[in-house]
Short mmCIF file of C-alpha atoms in Angstrom, two decimals:
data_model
loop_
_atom_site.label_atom_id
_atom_site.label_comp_id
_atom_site.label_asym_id
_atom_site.label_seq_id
_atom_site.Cartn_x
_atom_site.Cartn_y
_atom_site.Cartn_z
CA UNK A 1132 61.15 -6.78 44.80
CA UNK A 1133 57.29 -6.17 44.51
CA UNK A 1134 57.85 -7.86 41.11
CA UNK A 1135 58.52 -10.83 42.29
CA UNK A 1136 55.86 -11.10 44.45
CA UNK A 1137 53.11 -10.22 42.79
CA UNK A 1138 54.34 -12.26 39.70
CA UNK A 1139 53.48 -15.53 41.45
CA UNK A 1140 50.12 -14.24 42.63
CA UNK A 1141 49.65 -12.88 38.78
CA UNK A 1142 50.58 -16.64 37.81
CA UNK A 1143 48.10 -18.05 39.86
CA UNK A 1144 45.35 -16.07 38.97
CA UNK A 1145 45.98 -16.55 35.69
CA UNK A 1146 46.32 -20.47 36.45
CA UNK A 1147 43.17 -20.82 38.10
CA UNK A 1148 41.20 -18.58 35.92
CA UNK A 1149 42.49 -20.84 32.84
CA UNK A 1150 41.21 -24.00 34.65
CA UNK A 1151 37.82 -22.79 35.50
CA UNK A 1152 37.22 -21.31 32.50
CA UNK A 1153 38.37 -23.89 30.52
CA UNK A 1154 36.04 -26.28 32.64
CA UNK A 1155 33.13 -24.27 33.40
CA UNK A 1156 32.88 -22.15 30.42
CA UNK A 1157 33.59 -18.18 30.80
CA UNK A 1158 30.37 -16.96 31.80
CA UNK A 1159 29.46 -19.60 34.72
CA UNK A 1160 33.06 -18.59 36.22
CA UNK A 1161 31.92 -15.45 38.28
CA UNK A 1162 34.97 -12.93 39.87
CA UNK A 1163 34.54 -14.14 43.01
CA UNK A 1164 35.12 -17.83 41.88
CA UNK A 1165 38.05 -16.97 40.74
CA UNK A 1166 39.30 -15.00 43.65
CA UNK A 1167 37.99 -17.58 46.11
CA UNK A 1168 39.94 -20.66 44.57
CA UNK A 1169 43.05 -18.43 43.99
CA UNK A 1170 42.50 -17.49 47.82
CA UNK A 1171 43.58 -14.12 47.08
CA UNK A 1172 41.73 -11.06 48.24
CA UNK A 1173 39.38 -9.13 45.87
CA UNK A 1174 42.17 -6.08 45.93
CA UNK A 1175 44.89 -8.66 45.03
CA UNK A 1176 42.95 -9.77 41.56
CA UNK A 1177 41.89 -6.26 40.56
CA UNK A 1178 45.90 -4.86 41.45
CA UNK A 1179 46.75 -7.46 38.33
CA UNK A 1180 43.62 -7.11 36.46
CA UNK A 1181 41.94 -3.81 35.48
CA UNK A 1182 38.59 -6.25 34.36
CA UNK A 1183 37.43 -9.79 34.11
CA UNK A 1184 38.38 -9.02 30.09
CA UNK A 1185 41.65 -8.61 30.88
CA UNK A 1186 41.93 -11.69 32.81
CA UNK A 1187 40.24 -13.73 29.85
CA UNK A 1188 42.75 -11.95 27.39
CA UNK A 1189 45.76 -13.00 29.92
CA UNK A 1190 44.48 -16.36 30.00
CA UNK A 1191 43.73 -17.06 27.07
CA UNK A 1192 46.87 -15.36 25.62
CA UNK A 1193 48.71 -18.38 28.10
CA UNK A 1194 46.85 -20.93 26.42
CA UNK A 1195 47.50 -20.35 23.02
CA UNK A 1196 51.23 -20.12 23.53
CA UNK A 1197 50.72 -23.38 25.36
CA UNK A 1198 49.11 -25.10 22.27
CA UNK A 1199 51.78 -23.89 19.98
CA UNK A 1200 54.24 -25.00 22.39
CA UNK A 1201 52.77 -28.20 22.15
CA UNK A 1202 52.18 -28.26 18.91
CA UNK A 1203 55.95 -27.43 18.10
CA UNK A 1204 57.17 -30.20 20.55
CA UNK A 1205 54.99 -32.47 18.51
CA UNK A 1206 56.14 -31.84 15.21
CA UNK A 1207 60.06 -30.69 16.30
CA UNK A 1208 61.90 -34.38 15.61
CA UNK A 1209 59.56 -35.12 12.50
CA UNK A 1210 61.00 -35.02 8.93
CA UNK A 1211 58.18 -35.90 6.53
CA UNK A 1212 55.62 -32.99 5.87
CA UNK A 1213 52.13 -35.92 5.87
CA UNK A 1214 53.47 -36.44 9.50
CA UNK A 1215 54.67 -33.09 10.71
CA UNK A 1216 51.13 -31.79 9.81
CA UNK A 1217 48.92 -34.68 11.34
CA UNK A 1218 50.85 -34.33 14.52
CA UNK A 1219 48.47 -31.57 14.89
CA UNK A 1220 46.18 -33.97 16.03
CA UNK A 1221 48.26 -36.06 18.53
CA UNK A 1222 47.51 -32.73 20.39
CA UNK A 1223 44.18 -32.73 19.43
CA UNK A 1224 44.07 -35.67 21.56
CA UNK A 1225 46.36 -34.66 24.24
CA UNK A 1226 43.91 -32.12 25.03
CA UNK A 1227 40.69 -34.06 24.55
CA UNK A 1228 41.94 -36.34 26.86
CA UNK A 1229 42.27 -33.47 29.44
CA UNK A 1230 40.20 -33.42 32.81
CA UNK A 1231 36.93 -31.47 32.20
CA UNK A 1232 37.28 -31.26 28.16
CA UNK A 1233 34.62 -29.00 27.05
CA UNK A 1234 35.57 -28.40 23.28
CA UNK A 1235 37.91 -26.28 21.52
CA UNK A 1236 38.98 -23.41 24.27
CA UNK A 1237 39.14 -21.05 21.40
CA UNK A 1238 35.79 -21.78 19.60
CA UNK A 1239 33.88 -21.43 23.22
CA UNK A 1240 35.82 -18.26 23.32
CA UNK A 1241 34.90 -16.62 20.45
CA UNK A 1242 31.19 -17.76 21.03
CA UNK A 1243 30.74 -17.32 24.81
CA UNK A 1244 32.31 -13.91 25.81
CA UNK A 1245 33.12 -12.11 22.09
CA UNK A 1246 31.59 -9.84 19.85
CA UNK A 1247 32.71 -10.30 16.18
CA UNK A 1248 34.65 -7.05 16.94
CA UNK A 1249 36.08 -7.90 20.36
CA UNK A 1250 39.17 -7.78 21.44
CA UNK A 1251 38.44 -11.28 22.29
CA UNK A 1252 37.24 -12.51 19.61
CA UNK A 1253 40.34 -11.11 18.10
CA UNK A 1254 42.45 -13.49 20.24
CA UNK A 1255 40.22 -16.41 18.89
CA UNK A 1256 40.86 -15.71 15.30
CA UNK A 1257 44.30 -14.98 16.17
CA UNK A 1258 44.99 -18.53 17.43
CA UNK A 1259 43.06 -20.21 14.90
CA UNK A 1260 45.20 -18.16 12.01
CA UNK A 1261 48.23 -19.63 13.85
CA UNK A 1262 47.18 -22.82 13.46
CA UNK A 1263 46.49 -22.64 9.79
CA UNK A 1264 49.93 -21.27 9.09
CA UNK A 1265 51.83 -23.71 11.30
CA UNK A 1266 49.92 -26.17 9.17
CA UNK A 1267 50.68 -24.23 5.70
CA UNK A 1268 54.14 -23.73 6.76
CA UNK A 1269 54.58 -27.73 7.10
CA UNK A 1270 53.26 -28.44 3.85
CA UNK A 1271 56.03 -26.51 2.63
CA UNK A 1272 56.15 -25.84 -1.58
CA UNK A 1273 56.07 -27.42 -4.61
CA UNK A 1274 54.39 -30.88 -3.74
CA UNK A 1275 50.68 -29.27 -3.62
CA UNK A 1276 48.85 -27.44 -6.18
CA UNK A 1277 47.50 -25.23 -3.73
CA UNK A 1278 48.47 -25.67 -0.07
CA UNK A 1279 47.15 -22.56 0.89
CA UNK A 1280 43.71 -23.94 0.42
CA UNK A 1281 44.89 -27.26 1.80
CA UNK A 1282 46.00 -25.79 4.82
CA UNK A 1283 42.39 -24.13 5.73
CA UNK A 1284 40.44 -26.98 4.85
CA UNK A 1285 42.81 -29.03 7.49
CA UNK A 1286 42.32 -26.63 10.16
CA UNK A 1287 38.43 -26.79 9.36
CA UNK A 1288 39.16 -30.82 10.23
CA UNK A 1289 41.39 -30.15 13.18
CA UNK A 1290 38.67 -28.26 14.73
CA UNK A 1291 35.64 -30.68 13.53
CA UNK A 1292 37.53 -33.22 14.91
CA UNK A 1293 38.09 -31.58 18.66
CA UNK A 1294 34.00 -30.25 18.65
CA UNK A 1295 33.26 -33.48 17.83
CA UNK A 1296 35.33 -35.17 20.49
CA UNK A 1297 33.56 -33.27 22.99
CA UNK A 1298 30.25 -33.83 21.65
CA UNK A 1299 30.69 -37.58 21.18
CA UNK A 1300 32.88 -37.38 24.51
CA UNK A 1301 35.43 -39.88 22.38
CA UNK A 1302 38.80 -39.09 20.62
CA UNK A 1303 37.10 -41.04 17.65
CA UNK A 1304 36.18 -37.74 15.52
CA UNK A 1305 39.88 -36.28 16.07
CA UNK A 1306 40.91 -39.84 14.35
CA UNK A 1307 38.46 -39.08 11.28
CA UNK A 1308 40.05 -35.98 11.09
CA UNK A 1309 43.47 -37.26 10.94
CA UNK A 1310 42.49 -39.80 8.16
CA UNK A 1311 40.31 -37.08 6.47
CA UNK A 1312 43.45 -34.60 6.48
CA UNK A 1313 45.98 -37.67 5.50
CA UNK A 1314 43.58 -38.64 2.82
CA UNK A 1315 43.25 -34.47 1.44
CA UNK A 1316 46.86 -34.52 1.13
CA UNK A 1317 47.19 -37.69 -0.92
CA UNK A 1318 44.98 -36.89 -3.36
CA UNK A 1319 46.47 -32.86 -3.24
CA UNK A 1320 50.09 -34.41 -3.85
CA UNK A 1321 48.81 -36.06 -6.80
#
């Protein structure tokens, strides 16, 4: 029975922690932020949470199946591989279009609580080495020379294109990127 009650609690911690510091950037979201939007008691976050680590691991582990959830839905009813891959960026733009967009989640990650040798920053690369094999696996074999090397260099786009959107605060970069990545693929098919 406990489980069930503290799962919802869990949930929202986790919930507000992933809009804050997806907002507000990691460091500027203080513990007691957290605890005091969550209304929970300092005792209830700290029962679920061992650290403020392990509450940026939890959340961050959330958001990165929520992109590939995303991602998936995108590209599930989609037969041809030019359009399965740039439906990467449809996301893209699904979340640059998000209330208090500050960038890719998973860049300020890696760059605003990680060491190279963090278990954070190991969540960072982790999601980004997702992305470039969901995009290798949808280029599937024998129409590019190399897609191995076609998939990185479109996950180097798909993350120009979201810094940019933030920097730029317009969805314009994520639609060079997508006509960068359609135009790499041409001219790789070739």
């Amino acid at each position: 029975m406990s489980n069930r009650v503290s799962r919802p609690t869990k949930d929202r911690l986790i919930e507000t922690a992933r809009e804050l510091f997806l907002r507000e950037g990691i460091p500027q979201t203080g513990i007691n932020k957290v605890i005091a939007t969550a209304d929970v008691a300092r005792m209830t976050l700290y029962n679920n949470f061992a650290s403020k680590d392990d509450l940026i691991v939890a959340v961050f582990e959330r958001e990165a199946a929520l992109r590939r959830v995303a991602i998936q839905a995108t590209q599930e009813d989609l037969e041809g591989r030019f359009d399965r891959v740039l439906a990467l960026f449809v996301v893209a733009e699904d979340v640059a279009s998000q209330k208090g967009f500050r960038g890719c989640a998973f860049i300020n990650l890696a760059i605003e609580a990680a060491a190279s040798d963090s278990a954070l920053h190991a969540l960072a690369k982790e999601h980004k080495a997702w992305i470039t094999a969901n995009i290798r696996a949808q280029l599937g074999e024998g129409m590019f020379s190399d897609p191995d090397s076609l998939a990185q260099q479109i996950a180097v786009l798909w993350d120009g294109g979201i810094v940019g959107a933030y920097v730029h605060q317009s969805d314009r970069p994520i639609h060079q990127a997508r006509d960068a990545a359609r135009t790499l693929m041409r001219v790789a098919a070739q």
